PDB file of C-alpha atoms in Angstrom:
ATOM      1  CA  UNK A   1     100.252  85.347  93.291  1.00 93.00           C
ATOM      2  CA  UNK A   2     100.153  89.108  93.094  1.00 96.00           C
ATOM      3  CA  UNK A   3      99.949  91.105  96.580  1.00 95.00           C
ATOM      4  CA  UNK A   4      99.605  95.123  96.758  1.00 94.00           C
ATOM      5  CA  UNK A   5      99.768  96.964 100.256  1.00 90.00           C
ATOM      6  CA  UNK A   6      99.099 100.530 100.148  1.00 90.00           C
ATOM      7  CA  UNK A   7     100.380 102.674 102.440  1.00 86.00           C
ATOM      8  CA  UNK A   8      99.701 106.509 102.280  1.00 85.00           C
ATOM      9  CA  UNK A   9     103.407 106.942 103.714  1.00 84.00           C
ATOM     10  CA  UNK A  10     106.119 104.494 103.896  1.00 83.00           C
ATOM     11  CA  UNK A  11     109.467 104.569 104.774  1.00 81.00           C
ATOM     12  CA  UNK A  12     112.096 101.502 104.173  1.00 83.00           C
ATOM     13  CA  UNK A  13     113.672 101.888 107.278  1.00 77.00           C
ATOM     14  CA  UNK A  14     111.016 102.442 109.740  1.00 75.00           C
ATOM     15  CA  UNK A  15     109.575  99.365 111.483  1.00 70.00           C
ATOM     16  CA  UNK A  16     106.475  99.771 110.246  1.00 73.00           C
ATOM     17  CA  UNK A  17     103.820  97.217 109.790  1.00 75.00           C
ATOM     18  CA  UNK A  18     104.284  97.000 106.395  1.00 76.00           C
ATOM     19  CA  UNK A  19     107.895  96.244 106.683  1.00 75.00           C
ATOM     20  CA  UNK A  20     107.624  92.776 108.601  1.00 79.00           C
ATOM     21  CA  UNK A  21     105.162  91.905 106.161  1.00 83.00           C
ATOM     22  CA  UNK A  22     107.722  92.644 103.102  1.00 87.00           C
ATOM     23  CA  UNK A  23     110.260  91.404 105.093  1.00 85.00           C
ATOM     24  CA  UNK A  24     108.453  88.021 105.614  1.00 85.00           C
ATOM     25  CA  UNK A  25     106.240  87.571 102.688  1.00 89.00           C
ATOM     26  CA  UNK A  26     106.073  83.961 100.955  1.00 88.00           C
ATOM     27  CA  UNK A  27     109.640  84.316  98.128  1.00 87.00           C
ATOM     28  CA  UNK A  28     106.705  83.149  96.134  1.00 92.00           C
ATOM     29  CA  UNK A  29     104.731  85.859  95.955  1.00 93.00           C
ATOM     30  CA  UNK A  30     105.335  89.054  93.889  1.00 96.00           C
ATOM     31  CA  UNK A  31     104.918  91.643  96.498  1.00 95.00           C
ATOM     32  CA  UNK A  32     104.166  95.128  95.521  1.00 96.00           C
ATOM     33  CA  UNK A  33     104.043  98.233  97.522  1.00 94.00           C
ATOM     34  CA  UNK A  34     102.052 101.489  96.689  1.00 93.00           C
ATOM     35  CA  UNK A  35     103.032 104.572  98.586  1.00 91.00           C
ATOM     36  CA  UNK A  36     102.947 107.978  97.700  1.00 89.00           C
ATOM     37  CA  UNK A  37     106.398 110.456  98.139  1.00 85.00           C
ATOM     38  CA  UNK A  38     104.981 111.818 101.119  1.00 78.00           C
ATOM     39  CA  UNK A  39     107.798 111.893 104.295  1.00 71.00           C
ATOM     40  CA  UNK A  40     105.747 114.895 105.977  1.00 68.00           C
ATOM     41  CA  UNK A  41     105.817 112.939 109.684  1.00 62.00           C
ATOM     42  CA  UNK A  42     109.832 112.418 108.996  1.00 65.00           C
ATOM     43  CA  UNK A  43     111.137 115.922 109.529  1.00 68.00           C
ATOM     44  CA  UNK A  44     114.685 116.565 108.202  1.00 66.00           C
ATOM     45  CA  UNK A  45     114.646 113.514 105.569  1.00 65.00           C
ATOM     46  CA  UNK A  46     115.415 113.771 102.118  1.00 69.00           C
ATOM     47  CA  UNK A  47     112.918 112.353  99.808  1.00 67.00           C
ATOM     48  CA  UNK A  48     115.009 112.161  97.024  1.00 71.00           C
ATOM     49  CA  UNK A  49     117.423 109.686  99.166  1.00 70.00           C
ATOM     50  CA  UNK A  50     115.011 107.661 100.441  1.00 71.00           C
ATOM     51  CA  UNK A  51     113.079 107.163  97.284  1.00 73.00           C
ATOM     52  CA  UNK A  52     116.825 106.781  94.632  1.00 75.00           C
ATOM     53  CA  UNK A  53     118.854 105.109  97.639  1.00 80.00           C
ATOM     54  CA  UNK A  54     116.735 103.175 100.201  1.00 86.00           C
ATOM     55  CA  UNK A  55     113.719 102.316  98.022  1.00 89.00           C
ATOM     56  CA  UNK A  56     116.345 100.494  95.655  1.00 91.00           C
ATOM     57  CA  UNK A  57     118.138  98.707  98.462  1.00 92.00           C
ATOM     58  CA  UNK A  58     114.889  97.490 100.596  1.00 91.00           C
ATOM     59  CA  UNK A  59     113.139  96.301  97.191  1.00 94.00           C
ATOM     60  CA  UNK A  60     116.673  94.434  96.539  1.00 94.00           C
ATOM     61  CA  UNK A  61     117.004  92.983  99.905  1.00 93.00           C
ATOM     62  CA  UNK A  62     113.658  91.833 100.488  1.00 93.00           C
ATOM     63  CA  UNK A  63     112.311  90.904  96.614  1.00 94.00           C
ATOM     64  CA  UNK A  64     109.567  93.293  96.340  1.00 95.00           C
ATOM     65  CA  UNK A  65     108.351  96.705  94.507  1.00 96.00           C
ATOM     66  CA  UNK A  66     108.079  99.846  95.587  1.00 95.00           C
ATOM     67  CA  UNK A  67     106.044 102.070  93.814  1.00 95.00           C
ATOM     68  CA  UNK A  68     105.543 105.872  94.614  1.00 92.00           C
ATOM     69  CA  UNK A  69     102.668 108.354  93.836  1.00 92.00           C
ATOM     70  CA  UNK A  70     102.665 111.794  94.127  1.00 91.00           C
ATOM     71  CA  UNK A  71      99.973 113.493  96.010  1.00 88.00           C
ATOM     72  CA  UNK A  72      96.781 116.036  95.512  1.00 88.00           C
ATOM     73  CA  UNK A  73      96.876 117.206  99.227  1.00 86.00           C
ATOM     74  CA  UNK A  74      97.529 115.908 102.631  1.00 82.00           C
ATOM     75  CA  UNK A  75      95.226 116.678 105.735  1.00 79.00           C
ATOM     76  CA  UNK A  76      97.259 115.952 109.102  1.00 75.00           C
ATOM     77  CA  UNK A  77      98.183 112.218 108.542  1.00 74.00           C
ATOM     78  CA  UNK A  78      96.224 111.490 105.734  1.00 79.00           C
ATOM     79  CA  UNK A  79      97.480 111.907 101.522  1.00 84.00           C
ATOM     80  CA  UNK A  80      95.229 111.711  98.786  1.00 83.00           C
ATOM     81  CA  UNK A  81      97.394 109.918  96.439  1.00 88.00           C
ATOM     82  CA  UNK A  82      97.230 110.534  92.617  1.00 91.00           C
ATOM     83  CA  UNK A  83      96.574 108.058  89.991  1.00 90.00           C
ATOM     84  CA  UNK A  84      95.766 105.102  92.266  1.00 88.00           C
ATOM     85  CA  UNK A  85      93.032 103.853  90.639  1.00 89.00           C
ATOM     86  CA  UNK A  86      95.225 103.620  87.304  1.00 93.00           C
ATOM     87  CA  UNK A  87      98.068 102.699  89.694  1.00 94.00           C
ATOM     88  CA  UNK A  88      96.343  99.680  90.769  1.00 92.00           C
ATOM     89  CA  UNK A  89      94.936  98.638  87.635  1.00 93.00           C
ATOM     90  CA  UNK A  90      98.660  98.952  86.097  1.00 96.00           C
ATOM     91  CA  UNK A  91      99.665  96.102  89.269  1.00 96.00           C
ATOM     92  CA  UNK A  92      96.940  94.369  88.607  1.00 97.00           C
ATOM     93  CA  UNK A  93      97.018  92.281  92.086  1.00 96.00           C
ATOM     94  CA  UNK A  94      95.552  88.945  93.229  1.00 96.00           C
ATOM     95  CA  UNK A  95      95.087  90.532  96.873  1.00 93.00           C
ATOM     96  CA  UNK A  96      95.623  93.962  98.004  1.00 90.00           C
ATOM     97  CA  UNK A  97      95.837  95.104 101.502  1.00 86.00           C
ATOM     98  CA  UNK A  98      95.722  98.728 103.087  1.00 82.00           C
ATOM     99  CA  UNK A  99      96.053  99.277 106.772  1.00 73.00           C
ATOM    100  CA  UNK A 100      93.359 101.220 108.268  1.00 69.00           C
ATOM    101  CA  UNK A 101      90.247 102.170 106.971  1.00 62.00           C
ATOM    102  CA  UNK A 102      90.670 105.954 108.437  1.00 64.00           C
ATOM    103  CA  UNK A 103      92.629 106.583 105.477  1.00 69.00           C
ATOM    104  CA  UNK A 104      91.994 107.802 101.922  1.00 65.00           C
ATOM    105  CA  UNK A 105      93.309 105.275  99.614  1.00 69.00           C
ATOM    106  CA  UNK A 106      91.417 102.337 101.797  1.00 66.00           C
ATOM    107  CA  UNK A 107      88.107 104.741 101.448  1.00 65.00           C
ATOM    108  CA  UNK A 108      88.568 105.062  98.214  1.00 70.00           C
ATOM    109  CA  UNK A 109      89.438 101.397  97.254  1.00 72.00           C
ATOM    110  CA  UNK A 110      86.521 100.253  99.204  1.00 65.00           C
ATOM    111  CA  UNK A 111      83.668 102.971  96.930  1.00 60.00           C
TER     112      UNK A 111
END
């Protein structure tokens, strides 16, 4: 089984929601998360790091895939993410989850 959470911002070593769930997921299931490059709310990080350095060592340690958009334009907390229709159709998931429907790539799943 396939799984794909989306999450307009993530960051591997936050303790976000969607961290426990990568953290704990079933070893059987191929876990996949879609994020865009965003680190807007994380003043005085460096992409570049997290996405070469920390991406690579939370997809190692906890068997999953990160996968990272670039964005159109973000509004406060919110990213419109490019490509994620294609980007989802690439995964092709059994199940995909996104947290909160006040953001754009849940609206835009849902239509």
């Amino acid at each position: 089984m396939k799984v794909l959470h989306i999450e307009d911002r993530f960051h591997p070593g936050l303790g976000q929601q969607i961290n426990n769930f990568a953290k704990l997921h079933n070893p059987k299931i191929e876990f996949h998360i879609l994020s865009s490059n965003s680190f807007t709310p994380w003043k005085g990080t460096d992409p570049k790091e997290i996405i070469t350095i920390s991406d690579k060592e939370f997809e190692k340690k906890y068997n999953v895939i990160i996968h990272r958009t670039d964005i159109l334009f973000e509004i406060h907390s919110r990213v419109w993410m490019k490509g994620l229709k294609e980007k989802i159709l690439e995964i092709n998931p059994d199940i995909i989850y996104a947290h909160g429907v006040e953001i754009f790539s849940t609206i835009r799943i849902i239509l």
